[in-house]
PDB file of C-alpha atoms in Angstrom:
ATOM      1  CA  UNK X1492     -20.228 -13.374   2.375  1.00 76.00           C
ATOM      2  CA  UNK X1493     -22.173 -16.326   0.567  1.00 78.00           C
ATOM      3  CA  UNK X1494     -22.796 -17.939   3.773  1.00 81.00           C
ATOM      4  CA  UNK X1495     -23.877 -14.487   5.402  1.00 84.00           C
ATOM      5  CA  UNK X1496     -26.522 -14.261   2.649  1.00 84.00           C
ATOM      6  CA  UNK X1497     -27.948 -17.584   3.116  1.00 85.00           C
ATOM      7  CA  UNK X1498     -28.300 -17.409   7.116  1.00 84.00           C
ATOM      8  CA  UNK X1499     -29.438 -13.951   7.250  1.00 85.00           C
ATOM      9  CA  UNK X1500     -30.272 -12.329   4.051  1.00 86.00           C
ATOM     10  CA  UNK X1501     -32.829  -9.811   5.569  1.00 87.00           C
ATOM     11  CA  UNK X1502     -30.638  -8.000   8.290  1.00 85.00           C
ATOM     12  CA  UNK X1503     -26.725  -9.440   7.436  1.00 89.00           C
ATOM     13  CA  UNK X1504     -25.825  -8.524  10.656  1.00 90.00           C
ATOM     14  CA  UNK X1505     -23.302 -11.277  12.288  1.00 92.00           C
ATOM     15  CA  UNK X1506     -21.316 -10.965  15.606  1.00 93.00           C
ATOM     16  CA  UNK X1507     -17.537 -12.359  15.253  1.00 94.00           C
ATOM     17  CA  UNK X1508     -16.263 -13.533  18.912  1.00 96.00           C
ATOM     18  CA  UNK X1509     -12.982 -14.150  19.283  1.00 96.00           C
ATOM     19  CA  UNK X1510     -11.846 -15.737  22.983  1.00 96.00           C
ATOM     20  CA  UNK X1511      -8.645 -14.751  25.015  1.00 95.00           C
ATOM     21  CA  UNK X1512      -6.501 -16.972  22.399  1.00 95.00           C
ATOM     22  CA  UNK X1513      -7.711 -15.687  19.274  1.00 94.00           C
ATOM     23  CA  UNK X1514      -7.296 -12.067  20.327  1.00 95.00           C
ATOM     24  CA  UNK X1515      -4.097 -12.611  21.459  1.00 93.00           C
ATOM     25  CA  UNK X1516      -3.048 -13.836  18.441  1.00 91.00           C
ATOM     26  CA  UNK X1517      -4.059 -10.436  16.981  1.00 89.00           C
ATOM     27  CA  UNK X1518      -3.503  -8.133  19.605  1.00 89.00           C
ATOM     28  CA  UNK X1519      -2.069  -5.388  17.085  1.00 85.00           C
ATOM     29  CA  UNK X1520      -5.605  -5.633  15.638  1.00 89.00           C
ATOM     30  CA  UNK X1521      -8.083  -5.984  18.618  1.00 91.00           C
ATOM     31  CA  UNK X1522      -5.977  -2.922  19.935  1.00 89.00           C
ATOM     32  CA  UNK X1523      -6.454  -0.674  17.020  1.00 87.00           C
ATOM     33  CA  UNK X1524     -10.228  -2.064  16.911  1.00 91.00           C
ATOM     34  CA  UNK X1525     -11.237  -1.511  20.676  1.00 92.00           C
ATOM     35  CA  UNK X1526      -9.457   1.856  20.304  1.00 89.00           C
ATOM     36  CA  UNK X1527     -12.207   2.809  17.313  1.00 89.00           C
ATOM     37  CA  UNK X1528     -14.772   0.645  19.208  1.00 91.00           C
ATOM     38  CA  UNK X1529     -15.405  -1.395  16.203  1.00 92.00           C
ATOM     39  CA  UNK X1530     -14.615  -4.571  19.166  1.00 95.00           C
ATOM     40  CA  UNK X1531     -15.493  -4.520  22.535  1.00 97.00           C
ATOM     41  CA  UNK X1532     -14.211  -6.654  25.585  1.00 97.00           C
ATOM     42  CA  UNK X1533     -16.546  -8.667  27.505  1.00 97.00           C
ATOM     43  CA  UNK X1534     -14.769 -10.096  30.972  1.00 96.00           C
ATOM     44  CA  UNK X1535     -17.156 -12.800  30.953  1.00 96.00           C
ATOM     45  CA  UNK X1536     -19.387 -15.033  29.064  1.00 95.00           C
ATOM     46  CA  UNK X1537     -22.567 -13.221  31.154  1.00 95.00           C
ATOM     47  CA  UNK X1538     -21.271  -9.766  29.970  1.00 96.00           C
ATOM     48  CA  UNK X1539     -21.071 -10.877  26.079  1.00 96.00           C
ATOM     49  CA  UNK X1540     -24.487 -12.291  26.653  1.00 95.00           C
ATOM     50  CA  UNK X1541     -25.648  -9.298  27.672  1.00 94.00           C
ATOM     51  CA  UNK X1542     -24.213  -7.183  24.683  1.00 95.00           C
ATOM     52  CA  UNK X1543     -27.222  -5.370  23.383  1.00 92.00           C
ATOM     53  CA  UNK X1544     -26.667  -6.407  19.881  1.00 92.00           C
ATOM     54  CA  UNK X1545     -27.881  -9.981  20.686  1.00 90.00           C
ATOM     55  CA  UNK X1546     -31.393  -8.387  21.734  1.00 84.00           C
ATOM     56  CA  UNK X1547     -33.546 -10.597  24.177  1.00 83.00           C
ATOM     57  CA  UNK X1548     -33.111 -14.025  22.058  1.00 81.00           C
ATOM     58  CA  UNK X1549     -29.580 -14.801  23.653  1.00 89.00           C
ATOM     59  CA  UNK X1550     -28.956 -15.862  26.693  1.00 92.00           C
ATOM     60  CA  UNK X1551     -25.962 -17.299  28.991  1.00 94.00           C
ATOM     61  CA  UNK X1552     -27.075 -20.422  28.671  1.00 94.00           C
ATOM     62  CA  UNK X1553     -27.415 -20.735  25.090  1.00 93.00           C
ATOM     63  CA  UNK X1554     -23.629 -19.218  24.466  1.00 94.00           C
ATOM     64  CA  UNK X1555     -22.449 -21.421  26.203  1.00 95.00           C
ATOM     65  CA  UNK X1556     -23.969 -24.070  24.478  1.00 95.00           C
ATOM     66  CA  UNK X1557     -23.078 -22.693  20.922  1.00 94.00           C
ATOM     67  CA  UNK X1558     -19.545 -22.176  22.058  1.00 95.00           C
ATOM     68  CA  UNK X1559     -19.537 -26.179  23.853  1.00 96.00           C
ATOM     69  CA  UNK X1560     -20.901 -27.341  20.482  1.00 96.00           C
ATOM     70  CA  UNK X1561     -18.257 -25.359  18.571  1.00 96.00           C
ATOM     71  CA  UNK X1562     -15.464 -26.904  20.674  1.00 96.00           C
ATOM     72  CA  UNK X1563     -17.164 -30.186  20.031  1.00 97.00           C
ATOM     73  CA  UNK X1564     -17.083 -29.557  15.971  1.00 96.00           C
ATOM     74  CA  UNK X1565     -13.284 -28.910  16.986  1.00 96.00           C
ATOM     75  CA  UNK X1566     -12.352 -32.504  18.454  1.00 96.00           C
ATOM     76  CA  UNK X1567     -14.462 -34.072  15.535  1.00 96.00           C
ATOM     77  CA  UNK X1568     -12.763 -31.866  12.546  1.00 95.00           C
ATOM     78  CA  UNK X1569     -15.929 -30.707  11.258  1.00 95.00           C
ATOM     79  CA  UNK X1570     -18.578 -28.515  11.886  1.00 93.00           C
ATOM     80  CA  UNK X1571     -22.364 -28.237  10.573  1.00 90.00           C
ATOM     81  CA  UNK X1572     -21.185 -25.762   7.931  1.00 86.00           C
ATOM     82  CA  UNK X1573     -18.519 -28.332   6.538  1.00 90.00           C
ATOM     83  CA  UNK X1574     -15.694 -26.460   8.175  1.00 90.00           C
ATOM     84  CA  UNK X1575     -12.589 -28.018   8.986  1.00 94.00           C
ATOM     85  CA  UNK X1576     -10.181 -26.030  10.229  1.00 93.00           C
ATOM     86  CA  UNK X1577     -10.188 -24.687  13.882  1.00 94.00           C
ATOM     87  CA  UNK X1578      -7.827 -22.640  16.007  1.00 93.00           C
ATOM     88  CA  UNK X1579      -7.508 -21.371  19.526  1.00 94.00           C
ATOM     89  CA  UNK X1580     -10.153 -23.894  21.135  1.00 94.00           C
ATOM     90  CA  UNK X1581     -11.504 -24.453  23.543  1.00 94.00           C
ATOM     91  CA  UNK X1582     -14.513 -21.441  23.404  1.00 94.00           C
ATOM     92  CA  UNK X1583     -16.592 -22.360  26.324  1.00 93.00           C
ATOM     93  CA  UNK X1584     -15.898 -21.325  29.790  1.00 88.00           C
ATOM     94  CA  UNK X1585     -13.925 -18.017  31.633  1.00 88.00           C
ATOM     95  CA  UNK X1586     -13.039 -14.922  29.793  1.00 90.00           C
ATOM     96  CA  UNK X1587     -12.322 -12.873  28.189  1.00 96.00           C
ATOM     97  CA  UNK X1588     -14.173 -12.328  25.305  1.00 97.00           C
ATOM     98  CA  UNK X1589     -14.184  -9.866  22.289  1.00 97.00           C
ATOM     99  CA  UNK X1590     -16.730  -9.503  19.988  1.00 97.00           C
ATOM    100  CA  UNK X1591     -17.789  -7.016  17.421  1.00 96.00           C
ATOM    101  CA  UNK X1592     -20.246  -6.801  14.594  1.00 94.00           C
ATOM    102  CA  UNK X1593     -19.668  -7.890  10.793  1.00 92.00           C
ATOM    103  CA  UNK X1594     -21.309  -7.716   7.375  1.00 89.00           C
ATOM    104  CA  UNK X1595     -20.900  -8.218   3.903  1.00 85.00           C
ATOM    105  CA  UNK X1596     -19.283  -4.559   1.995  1.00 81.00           C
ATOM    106  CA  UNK X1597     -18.218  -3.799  -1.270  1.00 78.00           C
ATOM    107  CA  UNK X1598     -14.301  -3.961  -1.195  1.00 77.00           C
ATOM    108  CA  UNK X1599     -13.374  -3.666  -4.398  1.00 77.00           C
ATOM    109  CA  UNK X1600     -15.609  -3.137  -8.016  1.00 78.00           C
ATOM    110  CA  UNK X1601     -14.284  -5.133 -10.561  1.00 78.00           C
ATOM    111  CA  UNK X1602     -15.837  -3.582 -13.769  1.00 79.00           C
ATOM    112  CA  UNK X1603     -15.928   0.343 -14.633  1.00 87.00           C
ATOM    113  CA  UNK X1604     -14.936   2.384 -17.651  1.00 91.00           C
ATOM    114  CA  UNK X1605     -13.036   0.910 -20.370  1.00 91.00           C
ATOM    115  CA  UNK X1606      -9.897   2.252 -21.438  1.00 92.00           C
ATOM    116  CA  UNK X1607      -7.099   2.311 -23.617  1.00 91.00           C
ATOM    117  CA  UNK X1608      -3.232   1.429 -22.901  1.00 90.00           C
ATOM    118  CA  UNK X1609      -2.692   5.403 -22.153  1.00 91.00           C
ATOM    119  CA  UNK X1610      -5.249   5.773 -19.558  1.00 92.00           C
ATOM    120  CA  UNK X1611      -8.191   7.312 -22.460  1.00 93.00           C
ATOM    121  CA  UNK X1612     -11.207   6.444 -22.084  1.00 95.00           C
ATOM    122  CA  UNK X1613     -12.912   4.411 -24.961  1.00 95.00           C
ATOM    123  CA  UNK X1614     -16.805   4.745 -26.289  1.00 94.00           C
ATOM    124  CA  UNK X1615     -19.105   1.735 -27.329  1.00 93.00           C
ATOM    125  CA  UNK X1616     -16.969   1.635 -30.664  1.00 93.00           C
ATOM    126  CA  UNK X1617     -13.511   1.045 -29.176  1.00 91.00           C
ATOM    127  CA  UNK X1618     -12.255   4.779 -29.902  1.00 94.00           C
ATOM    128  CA  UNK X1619     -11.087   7.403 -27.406  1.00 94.00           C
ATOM    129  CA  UNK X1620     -12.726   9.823 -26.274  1.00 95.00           C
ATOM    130  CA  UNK X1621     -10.930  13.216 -26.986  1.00 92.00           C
ATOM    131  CA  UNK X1622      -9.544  14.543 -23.270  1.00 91.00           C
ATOM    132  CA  UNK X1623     -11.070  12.134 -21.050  1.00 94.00           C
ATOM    133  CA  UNK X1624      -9.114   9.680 -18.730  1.00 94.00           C
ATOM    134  CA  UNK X1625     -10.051   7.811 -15.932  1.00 93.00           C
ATOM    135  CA  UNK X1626      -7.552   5.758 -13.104  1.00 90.00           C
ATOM    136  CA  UNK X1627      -8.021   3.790 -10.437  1.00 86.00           C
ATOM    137  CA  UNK X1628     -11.391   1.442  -9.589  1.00 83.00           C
ATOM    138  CA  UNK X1629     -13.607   3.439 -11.964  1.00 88.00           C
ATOM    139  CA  UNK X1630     -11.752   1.807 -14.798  1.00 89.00           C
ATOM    140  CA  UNK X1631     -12.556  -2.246 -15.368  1.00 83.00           C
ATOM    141  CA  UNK X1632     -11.624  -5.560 -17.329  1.00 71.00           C
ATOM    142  CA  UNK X1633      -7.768  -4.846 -15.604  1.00 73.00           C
ATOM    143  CA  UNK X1634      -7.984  -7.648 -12.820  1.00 75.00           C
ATOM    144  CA  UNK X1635     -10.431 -10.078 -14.911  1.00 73.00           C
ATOM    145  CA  UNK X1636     -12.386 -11.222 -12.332  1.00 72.00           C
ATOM    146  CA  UNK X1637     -10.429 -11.068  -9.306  1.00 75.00           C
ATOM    147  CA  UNK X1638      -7.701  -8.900  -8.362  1.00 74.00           C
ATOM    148  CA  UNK X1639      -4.042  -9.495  -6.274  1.00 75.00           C
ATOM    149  CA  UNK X1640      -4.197  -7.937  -3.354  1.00 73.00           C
ATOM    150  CA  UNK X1641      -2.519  -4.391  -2.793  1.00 72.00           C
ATOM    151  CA  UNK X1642      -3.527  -4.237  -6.640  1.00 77.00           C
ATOM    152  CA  UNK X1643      -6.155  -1.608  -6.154  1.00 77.00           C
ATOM    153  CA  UNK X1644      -3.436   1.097  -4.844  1.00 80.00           C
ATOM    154  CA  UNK X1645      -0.687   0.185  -7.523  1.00 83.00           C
ATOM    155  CA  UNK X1646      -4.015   0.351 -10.313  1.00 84.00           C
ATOM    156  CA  UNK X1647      -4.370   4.318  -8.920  1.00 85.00           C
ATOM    157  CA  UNK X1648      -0.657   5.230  -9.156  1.00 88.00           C
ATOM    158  CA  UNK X1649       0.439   3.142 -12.624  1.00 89.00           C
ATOM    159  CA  UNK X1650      -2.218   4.982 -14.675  1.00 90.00           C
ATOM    160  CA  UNK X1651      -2.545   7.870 -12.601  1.00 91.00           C
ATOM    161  CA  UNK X1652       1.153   8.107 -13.893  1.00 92.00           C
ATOM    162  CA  UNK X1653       0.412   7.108 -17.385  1.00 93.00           C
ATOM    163  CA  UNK X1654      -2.145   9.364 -17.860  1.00 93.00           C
ATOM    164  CA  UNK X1655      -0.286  12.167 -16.573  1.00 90.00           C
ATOM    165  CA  UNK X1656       2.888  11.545 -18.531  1.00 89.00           C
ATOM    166  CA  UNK X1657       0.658  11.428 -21.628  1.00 85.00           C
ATOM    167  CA  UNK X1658      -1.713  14.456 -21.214  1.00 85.00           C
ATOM    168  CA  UNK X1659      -0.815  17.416 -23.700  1.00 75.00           C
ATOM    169  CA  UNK X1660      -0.314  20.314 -20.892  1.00 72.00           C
ATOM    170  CA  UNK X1661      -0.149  23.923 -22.008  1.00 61.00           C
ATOM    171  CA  UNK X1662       3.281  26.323 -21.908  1.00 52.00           C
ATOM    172  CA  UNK X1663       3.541  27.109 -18.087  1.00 48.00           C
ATOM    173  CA  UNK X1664       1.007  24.564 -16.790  1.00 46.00           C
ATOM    174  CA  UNK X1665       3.619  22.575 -15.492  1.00 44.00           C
ATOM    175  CA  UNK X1666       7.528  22.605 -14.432  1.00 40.00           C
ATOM    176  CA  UNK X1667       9.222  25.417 -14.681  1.00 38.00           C
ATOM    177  CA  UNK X1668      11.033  25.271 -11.197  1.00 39.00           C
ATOM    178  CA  UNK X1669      10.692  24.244  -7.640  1.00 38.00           C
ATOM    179  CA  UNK X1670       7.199  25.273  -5.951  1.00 39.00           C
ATOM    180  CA  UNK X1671       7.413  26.121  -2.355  1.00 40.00           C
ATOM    181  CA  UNK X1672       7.853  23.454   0.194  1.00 40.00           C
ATOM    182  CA  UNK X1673       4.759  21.832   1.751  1.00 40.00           C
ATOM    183  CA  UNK X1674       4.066  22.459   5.283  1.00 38.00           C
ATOM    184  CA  UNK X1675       3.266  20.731   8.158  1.00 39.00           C
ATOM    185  CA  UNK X1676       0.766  22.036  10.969  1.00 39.00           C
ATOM    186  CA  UNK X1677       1.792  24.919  12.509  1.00 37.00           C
ATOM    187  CA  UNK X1678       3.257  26.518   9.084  1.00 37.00           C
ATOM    188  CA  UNK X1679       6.845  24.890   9.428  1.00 37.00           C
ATOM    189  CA  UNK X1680       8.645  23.097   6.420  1.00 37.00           C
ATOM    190  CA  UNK X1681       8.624  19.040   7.116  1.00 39.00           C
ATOM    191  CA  UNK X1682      11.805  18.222   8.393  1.00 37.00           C
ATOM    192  CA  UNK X1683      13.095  21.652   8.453  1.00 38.00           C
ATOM    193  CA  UNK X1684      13.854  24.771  10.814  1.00 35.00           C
ATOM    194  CA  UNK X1685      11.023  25.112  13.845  1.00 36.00           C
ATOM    195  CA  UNK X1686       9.653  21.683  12.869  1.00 38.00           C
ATOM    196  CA  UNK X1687       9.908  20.869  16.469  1.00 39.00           C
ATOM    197  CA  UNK X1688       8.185  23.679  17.993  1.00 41.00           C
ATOM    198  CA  UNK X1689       4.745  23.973  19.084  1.00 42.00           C
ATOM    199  CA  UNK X1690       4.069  20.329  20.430  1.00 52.00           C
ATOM    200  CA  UNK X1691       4.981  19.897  23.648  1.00 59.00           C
ATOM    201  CA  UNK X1692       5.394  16.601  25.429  1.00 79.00           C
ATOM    202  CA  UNK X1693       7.175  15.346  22.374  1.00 89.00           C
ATOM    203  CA  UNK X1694      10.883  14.794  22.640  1.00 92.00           C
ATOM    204  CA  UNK X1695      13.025  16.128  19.732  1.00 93.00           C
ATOM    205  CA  UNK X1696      14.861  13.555  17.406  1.00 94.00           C
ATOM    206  CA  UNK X1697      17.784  14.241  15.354  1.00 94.00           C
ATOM    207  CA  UNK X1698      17.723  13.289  11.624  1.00 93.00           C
ATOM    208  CA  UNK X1699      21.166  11.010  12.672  1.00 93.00           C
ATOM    209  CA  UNK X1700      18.770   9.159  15.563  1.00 94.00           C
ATOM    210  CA  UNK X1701      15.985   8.453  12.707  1.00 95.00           C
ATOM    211  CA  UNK X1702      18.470   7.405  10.268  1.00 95.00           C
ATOM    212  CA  UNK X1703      19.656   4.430  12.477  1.00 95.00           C
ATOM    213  CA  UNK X1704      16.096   3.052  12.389  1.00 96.00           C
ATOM    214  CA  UNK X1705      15.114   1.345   9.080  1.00 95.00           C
ATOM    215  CA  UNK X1706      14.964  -2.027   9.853  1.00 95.00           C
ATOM    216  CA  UNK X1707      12.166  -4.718   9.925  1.00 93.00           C
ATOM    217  CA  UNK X1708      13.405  -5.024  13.751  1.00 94.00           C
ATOM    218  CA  UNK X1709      12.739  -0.958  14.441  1.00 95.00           C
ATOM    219  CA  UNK X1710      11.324   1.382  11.655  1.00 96.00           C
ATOM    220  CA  UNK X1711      10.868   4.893  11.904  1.00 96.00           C
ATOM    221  CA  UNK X1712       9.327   7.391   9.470  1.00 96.00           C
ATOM    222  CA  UNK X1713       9.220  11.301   9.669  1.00 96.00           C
ATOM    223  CA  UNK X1714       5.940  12.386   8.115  1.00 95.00           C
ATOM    224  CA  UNK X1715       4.829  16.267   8.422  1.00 93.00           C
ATOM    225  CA  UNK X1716       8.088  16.957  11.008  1.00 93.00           C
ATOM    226  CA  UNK X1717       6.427  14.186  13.370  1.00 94.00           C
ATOM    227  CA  UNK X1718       8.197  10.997  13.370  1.00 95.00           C
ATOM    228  CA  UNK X1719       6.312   7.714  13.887  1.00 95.00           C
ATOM    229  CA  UNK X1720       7.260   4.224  14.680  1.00 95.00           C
ATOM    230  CA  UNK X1721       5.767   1.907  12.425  1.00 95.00           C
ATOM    231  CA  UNK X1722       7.483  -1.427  13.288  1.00 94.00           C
ATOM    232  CA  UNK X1723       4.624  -3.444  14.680  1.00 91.00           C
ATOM    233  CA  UNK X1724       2.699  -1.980  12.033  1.00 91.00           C
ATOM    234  CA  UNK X1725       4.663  -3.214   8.849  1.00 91.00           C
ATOM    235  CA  UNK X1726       3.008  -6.690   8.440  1.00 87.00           C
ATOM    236  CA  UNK X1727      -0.138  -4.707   8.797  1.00 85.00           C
ATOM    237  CA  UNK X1728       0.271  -2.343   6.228  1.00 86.00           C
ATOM    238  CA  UNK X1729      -2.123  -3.143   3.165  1.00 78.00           C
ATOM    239  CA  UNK X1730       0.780  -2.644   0.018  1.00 79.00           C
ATOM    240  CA  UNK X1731       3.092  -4.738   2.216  1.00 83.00           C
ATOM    241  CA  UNK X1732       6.391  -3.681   4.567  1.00 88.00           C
ATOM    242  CA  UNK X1733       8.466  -2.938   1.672  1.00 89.00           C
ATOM    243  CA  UNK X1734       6.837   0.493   1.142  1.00 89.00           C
ATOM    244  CA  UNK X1735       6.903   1.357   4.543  1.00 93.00           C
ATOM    245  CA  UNK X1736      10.981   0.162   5.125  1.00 93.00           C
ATOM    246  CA  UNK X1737      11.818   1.995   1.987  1.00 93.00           C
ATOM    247  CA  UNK X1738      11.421   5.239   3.482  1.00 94.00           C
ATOM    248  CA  UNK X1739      12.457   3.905   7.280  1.00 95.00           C
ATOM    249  CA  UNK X1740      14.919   6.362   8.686  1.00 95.00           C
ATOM    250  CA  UNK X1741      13.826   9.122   6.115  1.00 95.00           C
ATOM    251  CA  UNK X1742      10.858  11.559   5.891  1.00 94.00           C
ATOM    252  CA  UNK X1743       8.074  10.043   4.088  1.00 93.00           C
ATOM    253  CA  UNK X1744       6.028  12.843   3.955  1.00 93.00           C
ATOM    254  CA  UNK X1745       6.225  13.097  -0.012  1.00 91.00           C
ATOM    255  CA  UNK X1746       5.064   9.677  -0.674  1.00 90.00           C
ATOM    256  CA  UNK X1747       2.710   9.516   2.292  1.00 90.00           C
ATOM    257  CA  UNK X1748       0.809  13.071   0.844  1.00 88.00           C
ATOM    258  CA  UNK X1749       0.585  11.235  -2.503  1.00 84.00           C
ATOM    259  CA  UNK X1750      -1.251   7.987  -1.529  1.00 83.00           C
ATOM    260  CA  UNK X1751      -2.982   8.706   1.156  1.00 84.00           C
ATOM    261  CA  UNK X1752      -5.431  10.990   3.322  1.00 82.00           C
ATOM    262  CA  UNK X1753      -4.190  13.450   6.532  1.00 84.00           C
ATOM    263  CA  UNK X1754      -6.949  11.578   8.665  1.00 83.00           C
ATOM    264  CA  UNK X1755      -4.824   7.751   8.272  1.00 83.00           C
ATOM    265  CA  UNK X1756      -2.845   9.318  10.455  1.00 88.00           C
ATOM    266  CA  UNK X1757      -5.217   9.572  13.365  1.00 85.00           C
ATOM    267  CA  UNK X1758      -4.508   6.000  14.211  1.00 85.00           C
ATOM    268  CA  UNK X1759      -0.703   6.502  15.192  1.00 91.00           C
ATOM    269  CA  UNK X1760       1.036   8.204  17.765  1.00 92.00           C
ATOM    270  CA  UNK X1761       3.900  10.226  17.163  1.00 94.00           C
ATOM    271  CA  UNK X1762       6.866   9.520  19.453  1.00 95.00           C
ATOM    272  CA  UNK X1763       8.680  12.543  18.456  1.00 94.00           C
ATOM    273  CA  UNK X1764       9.754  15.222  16.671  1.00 94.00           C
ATOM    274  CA  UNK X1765      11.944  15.799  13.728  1.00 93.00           C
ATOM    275  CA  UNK X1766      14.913  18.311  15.120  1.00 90.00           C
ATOM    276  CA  UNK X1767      16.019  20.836  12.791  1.00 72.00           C
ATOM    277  CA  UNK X1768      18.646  19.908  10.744  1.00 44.00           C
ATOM    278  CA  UNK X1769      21.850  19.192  12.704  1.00 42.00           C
ATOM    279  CA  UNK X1770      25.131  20.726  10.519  1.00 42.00           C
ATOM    280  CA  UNK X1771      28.249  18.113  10.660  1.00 44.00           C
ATOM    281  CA  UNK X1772      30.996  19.437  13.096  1.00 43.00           C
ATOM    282  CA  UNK X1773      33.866  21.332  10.951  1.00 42.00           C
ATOM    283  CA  UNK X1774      36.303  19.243   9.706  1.00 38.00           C
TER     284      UNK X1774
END
């Protein structure tokens, strides 16, 4: 980002090319970013010079000779920008080519509200205020001033928790028995009788089939009666594989409702259907 604003402080508009190698390397990745158009494939280096985000200053010609010097800056072990480490060289000649457009966003704020141990939030003289609480990034001085990542998502259920554990609730604001049981699309109970109904060209899958897949090797999760395969995704996943293989042969849709939004879903397929549940055969 420093070296963004230095180049180009007026527009901070970059293009990041990656060559057959280097998308290879990520292919998870530069499938789930072609798929949302975020990267685009060029089959040659006259196609990528003709991406309209270059505008009429770029030409064949002068890729290729940015991409000749950059394979140049390889062999030597440094670059004009004091770089020193390079991968999947050589750039210059056939395709193809990916390329897609970056700039500088905020990630992550690292100051905010300050707070006490139980989640209250504290005024100018260090005291709390009476019934207000704040979680997640709004809060600050947590992280000091940088933050683990995967810290942001912990930061939003630790004092999300807190707080709720020590808020004084009224008689018959809370508890008092079972609610009824969410629902997935259609109206039908995750999991449960008719969840695989109404979605044809999905096959069916037994609780028993999902159960035998909760390894790093295959890991399947039933969320909202659909079940998804989220193997080649676990490295991916932003709190690490652990939270996704803890619930790997079971229905996540509890924990997945909690954290995160119905739309994260849009990226995955489902490759089935969660079968009612099968009764074991009479002893």
């Amino acid at each position: 980002t420093g070296r963004m604003i230095e180049t180009d402080p007026a527009s901070l508009l970059f293009a990041l090319v990656l060559n057959a190698a280097a998308a290879a390397k990520a292919a998870t990745h530069i499938s789930l970013y072609t798929k949302k158009k975020l990267i685009f494939k060029f089959e040659t280096l006259e196609d990528l010079a003709a991406w309209d985000f270059w505008g009429e200053g770029v030409k064949t010609a002068s890729l290729d000779a940015v991409m000749r010097g950059y394979d140049a800056a390889a062999v030597a072990g440094v670059d004009s920008f004091g770089k020193t480490f390079f991968h999947n060289t050589p750039f210059a000649g056939a395709g193809p080519f990916y390329a897609g457009i970056v700039t500088p966003v905020i990630h992550y704020c690292m100051g905010g509200i300050a707070i006490g141990t139980d989640g209250s939030v504290l005024n100018h003289e260090g005291a709390a205020i009476p019934g207000l609480f704040a979680a997640g990034e709004v809060i600050g001085g947590l992280h000091g001033r940088n933050r683990l990542g995967g810290n942001a998502l912990s930061e939003c259920v630790v004092f999300g928790r807190v707080i709720g554990e020590a808020l004084p609730l009224g008689e018959g604001s809370a508890g008092g028995g079972a609610g009824p049981p969410s629902t997935a699309p259609g109206g039908t109970a995750p999991g449960g009788k008719g969840a695989a109904a109404g979605a044809p060209g999905l096959r069916s899958i037994s609780k028993q089939e999902l159960g035998q897949h909760k390894t790093e090797e295959s890991c399947w999760v039933s969320i909202q009666g659909k079940v998804y395969d989220f193997t080649s995704f676990l490295d991916e996943h932003p709190a690490g594989a652990e939270a996704i293989l803890k619930y790997g042969g079971e229905d996540g849709t509890e924990i997945f409702e909690a954290i995160h939004t119905q739309e994260m879903l849009d990226d995955f397929t489902p490759i089935g259907l969660l079968a009612a549940h099968q009764p074991s055969a009479a002893l």
